[in-house]
Short mmCIF file of C-alpha atoms in Angstrom, two decimals:
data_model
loop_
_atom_site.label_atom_id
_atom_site.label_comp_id
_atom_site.label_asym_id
_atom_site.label_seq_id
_atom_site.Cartn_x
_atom_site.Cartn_y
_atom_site.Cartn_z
CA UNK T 1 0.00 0.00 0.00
CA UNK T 2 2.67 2.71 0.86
CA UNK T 3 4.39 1.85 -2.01
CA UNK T 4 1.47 2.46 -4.29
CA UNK T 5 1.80 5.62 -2.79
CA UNK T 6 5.38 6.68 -2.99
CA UNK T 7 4.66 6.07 -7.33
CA UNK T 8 1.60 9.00 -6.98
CA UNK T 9 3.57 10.69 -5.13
CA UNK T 10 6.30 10.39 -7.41
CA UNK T 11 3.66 11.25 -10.61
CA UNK T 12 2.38 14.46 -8.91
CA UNK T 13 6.19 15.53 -8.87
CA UNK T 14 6.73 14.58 -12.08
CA UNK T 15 3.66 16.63 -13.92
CA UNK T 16 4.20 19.47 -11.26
CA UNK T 17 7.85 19.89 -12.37
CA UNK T 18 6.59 19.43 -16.21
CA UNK T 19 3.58 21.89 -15.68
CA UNK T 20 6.23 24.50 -14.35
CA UNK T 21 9.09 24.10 -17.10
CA UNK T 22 6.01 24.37 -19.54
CA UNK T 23 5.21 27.91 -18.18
CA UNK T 24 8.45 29.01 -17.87
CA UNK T 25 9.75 27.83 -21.11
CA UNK T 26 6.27 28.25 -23.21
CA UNK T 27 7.08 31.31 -25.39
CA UNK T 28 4.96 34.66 -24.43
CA UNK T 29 4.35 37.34 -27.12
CA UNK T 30 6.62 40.34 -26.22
CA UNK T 31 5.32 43.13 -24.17
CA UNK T 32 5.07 46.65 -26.42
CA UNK T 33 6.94 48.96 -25.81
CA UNK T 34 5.87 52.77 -27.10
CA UNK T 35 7.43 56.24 -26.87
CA UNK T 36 6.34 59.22 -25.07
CA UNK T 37 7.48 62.93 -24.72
CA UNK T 38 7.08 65.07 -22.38
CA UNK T 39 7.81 69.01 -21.37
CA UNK T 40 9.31 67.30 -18.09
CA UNK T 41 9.39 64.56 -15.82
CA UNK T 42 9.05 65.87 -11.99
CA UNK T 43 9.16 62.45 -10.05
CA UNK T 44 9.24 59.81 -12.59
CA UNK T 45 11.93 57.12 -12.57
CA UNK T 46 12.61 53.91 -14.71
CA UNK T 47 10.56 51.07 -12.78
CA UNK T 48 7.38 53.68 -12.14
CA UNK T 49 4.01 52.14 -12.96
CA UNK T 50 2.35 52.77 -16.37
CA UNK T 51 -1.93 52.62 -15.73
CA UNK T 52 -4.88 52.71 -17.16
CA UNK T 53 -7.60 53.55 -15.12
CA UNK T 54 -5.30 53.77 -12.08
CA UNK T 55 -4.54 49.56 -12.94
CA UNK T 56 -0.90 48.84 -13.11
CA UNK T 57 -0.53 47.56 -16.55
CA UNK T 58 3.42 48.08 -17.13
CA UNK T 59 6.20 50.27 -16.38
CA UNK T 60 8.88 52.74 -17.18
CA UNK T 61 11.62 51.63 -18.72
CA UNK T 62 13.68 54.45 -19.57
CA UNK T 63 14.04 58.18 -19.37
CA UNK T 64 16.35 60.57 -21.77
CA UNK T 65 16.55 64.22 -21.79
CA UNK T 66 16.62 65.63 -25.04
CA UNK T 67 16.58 69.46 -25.25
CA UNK T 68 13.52 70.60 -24.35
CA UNK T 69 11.51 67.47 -23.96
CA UNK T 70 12.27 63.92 -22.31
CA UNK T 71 11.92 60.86 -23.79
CA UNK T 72 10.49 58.49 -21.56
CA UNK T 73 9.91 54.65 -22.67
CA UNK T 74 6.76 52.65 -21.74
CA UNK T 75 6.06 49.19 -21.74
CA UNK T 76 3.38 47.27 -20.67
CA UNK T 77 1.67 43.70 -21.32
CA UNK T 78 0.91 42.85 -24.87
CA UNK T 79 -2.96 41.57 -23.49
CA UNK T 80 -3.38 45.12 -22.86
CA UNK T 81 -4.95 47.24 -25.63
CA UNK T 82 -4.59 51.27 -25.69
CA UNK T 83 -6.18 53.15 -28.34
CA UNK T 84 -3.95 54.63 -30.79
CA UNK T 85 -4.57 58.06 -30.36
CA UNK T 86 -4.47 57.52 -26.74
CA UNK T 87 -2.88 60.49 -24.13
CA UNK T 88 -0.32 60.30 -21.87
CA UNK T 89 -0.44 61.89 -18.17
CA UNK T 90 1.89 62.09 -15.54
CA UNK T 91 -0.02 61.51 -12.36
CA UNK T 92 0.47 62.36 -8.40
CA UNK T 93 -1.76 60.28 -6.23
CA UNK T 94 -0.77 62.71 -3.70
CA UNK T 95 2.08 64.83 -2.46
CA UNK T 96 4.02 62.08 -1.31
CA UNK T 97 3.63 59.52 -3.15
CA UNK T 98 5.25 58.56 -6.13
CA UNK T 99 4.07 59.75 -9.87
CA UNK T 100 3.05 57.11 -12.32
CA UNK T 101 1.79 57.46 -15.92
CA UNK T 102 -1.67 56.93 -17.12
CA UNK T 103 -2.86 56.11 -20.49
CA UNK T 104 -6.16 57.15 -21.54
CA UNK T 105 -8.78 56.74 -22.89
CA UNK T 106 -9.68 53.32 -21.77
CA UNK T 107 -9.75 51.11 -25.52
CA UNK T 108 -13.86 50.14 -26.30
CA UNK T 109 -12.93 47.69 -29.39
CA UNK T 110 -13.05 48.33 -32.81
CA UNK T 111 -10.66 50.63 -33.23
CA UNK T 112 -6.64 50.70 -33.86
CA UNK T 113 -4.43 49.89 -30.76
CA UNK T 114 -0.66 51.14 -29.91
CA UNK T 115 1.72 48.67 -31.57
CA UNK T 116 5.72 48.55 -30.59
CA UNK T 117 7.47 51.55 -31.77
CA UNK T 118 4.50 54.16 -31.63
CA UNK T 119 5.43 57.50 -29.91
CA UNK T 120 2.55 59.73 -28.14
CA UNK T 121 4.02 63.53 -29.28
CA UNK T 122 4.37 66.01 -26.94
CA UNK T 123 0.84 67.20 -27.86
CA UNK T 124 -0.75 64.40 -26.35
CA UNK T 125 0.83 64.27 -23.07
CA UNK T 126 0.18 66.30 -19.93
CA UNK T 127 2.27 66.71 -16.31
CA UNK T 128 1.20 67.91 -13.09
CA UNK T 129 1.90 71.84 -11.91
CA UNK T 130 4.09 71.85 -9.46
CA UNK T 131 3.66 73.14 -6.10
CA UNK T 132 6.85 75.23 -6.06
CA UNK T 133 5.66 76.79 -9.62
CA UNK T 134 2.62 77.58 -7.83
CA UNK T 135 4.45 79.50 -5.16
CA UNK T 136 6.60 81.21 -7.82
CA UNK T 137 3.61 82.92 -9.71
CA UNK T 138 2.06 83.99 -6.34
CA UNK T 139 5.13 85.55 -5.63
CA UNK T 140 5.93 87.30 -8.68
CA UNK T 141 2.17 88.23 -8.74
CA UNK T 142 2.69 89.77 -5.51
CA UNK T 143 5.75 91.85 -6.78
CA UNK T 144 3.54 93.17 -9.43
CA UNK T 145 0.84 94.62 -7.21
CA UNK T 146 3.18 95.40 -4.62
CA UNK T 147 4.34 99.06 -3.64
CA UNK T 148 7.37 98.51 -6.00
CA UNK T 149 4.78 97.77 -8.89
CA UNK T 150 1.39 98.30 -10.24
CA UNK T 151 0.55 100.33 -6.63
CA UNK T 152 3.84 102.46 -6.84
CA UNK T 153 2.09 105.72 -6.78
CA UNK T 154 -1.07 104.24 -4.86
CA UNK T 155 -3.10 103.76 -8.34
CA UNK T 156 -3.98 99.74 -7.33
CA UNK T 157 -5.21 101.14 -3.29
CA UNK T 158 -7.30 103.87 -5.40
CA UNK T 159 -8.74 101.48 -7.40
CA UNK T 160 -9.45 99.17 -4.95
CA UNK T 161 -11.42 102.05 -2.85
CA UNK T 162 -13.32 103.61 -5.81
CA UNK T 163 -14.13 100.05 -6.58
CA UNK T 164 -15.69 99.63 -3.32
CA UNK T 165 -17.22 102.87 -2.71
CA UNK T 166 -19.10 101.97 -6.41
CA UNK T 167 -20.53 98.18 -4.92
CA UNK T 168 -21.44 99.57 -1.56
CA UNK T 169 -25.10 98.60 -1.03
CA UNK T 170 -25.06 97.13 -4.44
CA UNK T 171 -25.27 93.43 -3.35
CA UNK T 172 -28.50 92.87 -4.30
CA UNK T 173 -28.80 94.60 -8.00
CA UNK T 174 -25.06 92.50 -8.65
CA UNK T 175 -26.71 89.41 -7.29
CA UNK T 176 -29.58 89.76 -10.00
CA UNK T 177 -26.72 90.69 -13.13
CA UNK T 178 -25.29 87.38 -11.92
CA UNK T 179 -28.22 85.75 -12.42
CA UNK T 180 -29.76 87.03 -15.40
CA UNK T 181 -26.19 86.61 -17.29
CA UNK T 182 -26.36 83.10 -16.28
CA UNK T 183 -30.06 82.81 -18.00
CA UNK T 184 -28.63 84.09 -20.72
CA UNK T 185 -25.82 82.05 -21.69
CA UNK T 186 -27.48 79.12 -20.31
CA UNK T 187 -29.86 80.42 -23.69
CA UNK T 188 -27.14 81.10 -25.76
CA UNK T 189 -26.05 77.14 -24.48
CA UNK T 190 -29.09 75.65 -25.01
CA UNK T 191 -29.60 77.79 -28.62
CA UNK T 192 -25.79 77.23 -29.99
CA UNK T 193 -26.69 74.95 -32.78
CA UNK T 194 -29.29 77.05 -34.11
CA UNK T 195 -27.23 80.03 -33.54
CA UNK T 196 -24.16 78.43 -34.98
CA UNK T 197 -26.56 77.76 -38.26
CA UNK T 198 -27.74 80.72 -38.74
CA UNK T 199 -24.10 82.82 -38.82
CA UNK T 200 -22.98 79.76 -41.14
CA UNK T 201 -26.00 81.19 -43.21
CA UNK T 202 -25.56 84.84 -42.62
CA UNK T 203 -22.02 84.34 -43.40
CA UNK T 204 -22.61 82.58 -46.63
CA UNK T 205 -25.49 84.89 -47.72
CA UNK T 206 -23.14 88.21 -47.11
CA UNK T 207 -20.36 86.24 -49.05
CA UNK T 208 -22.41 85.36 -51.97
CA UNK T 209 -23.45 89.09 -51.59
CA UNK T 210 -19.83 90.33 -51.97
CA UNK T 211 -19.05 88.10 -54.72
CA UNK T 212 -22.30 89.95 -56.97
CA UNK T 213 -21.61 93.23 -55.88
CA UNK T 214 -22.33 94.88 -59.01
CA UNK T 215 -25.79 93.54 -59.46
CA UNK T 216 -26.51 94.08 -56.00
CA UNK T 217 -25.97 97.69 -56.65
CA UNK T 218 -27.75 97.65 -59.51
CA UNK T 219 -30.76 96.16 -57.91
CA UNK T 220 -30.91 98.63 -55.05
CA UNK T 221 -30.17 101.60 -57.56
CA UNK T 222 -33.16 99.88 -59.88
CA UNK T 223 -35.02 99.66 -56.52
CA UNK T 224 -34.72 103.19 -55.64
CA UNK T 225 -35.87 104.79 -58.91
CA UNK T 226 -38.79 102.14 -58.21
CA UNK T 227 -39.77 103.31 -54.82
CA UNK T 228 -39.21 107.46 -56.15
CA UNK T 229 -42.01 106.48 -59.04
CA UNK T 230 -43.96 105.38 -56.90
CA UNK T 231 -43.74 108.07 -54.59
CA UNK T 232 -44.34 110.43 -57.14
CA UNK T 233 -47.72 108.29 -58.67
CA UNK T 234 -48.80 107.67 -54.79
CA UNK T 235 -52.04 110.22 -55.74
CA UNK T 236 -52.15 107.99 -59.12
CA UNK T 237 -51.98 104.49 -57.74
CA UNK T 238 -54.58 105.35 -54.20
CA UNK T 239 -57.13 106.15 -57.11
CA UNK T 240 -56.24 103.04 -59.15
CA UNK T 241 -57.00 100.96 -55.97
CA UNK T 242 -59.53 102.71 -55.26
CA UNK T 243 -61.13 101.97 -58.56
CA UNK T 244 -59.96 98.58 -58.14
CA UNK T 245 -61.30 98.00 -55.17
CA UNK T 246 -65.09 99.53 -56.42
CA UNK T 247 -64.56 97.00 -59.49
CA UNK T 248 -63.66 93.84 -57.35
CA UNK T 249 -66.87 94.53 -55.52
CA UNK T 250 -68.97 94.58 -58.83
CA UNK T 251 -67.97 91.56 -60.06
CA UNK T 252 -68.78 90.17 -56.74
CA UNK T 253 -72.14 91.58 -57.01
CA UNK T 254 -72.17 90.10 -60.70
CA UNK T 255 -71.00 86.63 -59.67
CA UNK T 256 -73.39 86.51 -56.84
CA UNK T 257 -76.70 87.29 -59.35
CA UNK T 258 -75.44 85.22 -62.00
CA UNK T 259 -74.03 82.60 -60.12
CA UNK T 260 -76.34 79.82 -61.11
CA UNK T 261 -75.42 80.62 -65.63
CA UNK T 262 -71.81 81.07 -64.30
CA UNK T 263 -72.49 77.47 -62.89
CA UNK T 264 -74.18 76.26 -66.17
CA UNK T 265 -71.92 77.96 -67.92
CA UNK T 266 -68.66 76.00 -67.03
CA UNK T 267 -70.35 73.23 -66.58
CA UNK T 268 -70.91 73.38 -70.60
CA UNK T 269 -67.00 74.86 -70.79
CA UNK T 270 -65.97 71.45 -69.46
CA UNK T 271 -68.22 68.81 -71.53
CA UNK T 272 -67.04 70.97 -74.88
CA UNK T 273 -62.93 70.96 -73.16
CA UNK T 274 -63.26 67.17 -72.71
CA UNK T 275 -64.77 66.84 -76.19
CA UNK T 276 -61.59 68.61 -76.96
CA UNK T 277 -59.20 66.57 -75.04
CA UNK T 278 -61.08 63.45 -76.59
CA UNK T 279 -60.75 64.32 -80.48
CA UNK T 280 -57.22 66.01 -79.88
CA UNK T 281 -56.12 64.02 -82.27
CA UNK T 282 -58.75 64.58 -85.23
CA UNK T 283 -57.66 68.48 -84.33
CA UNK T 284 -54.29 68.25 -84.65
CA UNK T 285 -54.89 66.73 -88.26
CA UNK T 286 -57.38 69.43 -89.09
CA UNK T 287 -55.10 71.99 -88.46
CA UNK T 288 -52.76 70.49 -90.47
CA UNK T 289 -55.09 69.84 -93.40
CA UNK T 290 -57.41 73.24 -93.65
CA UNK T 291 -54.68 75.51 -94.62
CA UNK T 292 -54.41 73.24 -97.75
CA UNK T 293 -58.15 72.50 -97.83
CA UNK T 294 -58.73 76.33 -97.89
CA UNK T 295 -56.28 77.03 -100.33
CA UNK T 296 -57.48 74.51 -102.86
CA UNK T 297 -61.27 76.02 -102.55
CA UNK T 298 -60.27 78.70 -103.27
CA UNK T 299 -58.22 77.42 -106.00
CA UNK T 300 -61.39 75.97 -107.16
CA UNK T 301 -63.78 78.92 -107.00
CA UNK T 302 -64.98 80.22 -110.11
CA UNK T 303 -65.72 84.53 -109.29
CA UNK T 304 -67.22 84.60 -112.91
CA UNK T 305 -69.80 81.53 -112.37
CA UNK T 306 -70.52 81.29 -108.65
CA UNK T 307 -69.28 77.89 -108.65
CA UNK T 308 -66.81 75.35 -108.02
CA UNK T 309 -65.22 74.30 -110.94
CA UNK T 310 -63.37 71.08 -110.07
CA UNK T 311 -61.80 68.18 -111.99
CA UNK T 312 -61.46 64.17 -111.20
CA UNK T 313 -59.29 61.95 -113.72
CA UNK T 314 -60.58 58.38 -112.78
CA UNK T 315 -57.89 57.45 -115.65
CA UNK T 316 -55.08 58.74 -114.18
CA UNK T 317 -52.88 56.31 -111.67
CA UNK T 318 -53.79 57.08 -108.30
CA UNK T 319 -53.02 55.67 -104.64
CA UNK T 320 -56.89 53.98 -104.24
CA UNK T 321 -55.21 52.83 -100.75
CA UNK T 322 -54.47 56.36 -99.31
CA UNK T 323 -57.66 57.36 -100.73
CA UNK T 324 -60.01 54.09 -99.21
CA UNK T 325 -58.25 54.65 -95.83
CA UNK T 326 -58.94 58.35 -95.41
CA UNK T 327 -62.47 57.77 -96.14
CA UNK T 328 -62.35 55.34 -93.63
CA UNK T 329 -60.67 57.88 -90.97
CA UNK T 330 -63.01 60.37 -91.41
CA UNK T 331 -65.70 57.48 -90.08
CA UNK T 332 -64.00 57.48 -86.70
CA UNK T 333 -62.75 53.83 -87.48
CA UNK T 334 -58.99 53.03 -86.98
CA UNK T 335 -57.61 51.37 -90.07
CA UNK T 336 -53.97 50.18 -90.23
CA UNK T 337 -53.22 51.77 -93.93
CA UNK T 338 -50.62 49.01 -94.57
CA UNK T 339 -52.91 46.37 -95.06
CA UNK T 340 -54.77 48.36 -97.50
CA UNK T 341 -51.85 49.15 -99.19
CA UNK T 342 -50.46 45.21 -99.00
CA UNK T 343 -53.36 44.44 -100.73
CA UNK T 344 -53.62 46.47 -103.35
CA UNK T 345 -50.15 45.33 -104.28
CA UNK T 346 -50.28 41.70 -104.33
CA UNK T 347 -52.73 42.71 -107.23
CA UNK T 348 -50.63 41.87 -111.25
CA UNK T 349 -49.03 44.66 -112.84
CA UNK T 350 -50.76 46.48 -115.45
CA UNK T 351 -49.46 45.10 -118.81
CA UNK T 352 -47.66 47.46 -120.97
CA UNK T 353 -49.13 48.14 -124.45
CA UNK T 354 -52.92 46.64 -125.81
CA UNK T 355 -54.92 45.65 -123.23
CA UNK T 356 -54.99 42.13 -122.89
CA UNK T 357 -58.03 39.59 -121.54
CA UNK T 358 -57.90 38.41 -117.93
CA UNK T 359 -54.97 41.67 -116.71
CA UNK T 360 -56.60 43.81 -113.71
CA UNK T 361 -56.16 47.43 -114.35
CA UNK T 362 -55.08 48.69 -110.48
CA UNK T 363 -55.44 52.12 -111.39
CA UNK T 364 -58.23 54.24 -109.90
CA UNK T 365 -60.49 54.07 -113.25
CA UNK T 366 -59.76 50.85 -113.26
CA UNK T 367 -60.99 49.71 -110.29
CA UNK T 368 -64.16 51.96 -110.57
CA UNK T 369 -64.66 50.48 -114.00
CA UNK T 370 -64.04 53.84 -115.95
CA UNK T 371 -63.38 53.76 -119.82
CA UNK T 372 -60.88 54.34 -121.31
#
């Protein structure tokens, strides 16, 4: 029994040295290392955490003045994704403490990540103020106003007094100016898009306004000489209004007494338009055909007889299609012309010469059965 023991015993040792060889010796993907630049580096040393979200994620690796910047080298695991137009700030906890760097924004997905050999510029990277800056502009602020600067001759203690004498007992009516300047840009606030749009507008309209400046000044010249004939026909156009006006009431009377015929009356006007709309066609062709017809009677009239002397050689060789099928048109019927005029030309050839027995004479006498 113990030795089945001592051989588990011996197997656990076995896959625990295995398992641990494995992790050290299974190859990682290399951490990525990126560049940053900064004005200055107040409290930052190689080993100092790199965070996101105040989560140690890597660390400092380096730091190298170079002029007026520093170079400072980041690294940090290569699981960790930073956007790659992410900022760099140098961060104090508190005064104490050490400074680490933070990365932000925090990556969402979808977007392109910091690879090895990326550098954040110096516009992309802030550092703290420091507290001895701080107590430098206080102090050179205080030299300024002091009796050896702006209040060398007492001007800063007079305005300080006038400025007080002014707001004595004005609490209240500066309490109110306060408030109604905070209405109003919290309108302005509330308004900017719409406000925003409409000087995008103004500014294009006064733009396209420049670029036409001639014609603009043309149409305010042509719209003064309006407006100073008008002014001089004011007497002119109050009568013609006048008038109007005394007509426009007339034809309301009118319309009123007559307003049943008015009814009637386009109530005819559309039966004869859609009587017009239906036979636009057979107008279109009589328009096209009474100039001729027109011309020929009168062609035809005789002055000396009172009569229309007209002539009609059956003999002659005519088209009896183009004749049959506008007869047939002026019925109303549609006819397809080209089977009249397929017909009359499957019919023989009149035969050069005598006349001989059994021939069909396609000519318009013919067919009538004119002599010849």
């Amino acid at each position: 029994m113990s030795g089945r023991w001592k051989r588990r015993a011996a197997l656990l040792a076995v896959l625990t040295l295995i398992a641990a060889l494995m992790y050290v010796l299974w190859p990682r993907p290399e951490p990525v290392r990126v560049t940053a630049y900064f004005p200055r580096t107040v409290g930052i040393y190689p080993g100092s955490d790199v965070r996101v979200l105040g989560v140690r994620i890597g660390e400092v690796k380096g730091i190298t003045p170079e002029g007026g910047r520093v170079r400072v080298e980041l690294e940090y695991d290569a699981d960790r994704k930073v956007p790659a137009d992410a900022q760099a700030a140098i961060i104090n906890s508190s005064v104490v403490s050490d400074r680490y760097v933070q990365l932000l924004p925090v990556y969402r997905g979808g977007g392109p990540v910091l690879r090895t050999g990326d550098e954040i510029p110096e516009s992309r990277t802030a550092v703290p103020v420091e507290l001895d800056r701080v107590f430098d502009s206080l102090h050179t602020t205080a030299e300024a106003l002091g009796p050896k600067g702006a209040n060398k001759d007492g001007a800063l203690s007079r305005l300080l007094g006038v400025s007080a004498d002014n707001l004595d007992g004005q609490g209240k009516n500066l309490n109110q100016t306060v408030e109604d300047l905070s209405a109003a840009v919290t309108t302005l606030s509330d308004g900017r898009t719409d406000l925003f749009g409409t000087i995008r507008n103004l500014q294009v309209f006064t733009a396209a306004l420049a670029a036409d400046d001639r014609s603009v000044r043309s149409f305010n010249s042509s719209l003064a000489k309006v407006a100073g004939q008008l002014a001089g026909e004011r007497e002119d156009l109050a009568a013609a209004l006048k008038n109007l006006g005394t007509a426009l009431g007339d034809v309301s009377a009118f319309v009123k007494r007559n307003k049943n015929s008015l009814t009637s009356n386009v109530e005819g006007l559309s039966k004869v338009t859609k009587v017009l709309v239906t036979q636009r066609a057979a107008l279109q062709e009589l328009l096209e055909v009474a100039p001729t017809g027109l011309s020929n009677l009168n062609n035809a009239y005789n002055p000396s007889s009172g009569t229309l002397d007209t002539r009609n050689n059956a003999d002659q060789a005519q088209d009896p299609a183009s004749l049959l099928c506008s007869i047939l048109r002026t019925t109303g019927e549609k006819t397809d012309c080209r089977d009249l005029r397929d017909l009359f030309a499957s019919l023989p050839e009149v035969p050069q010469g005598p006349a001989v027995t059994g021939t069909v004479d396609r000519t318009l006498g013919g067919i009538l059965g004119a002599s010849a």
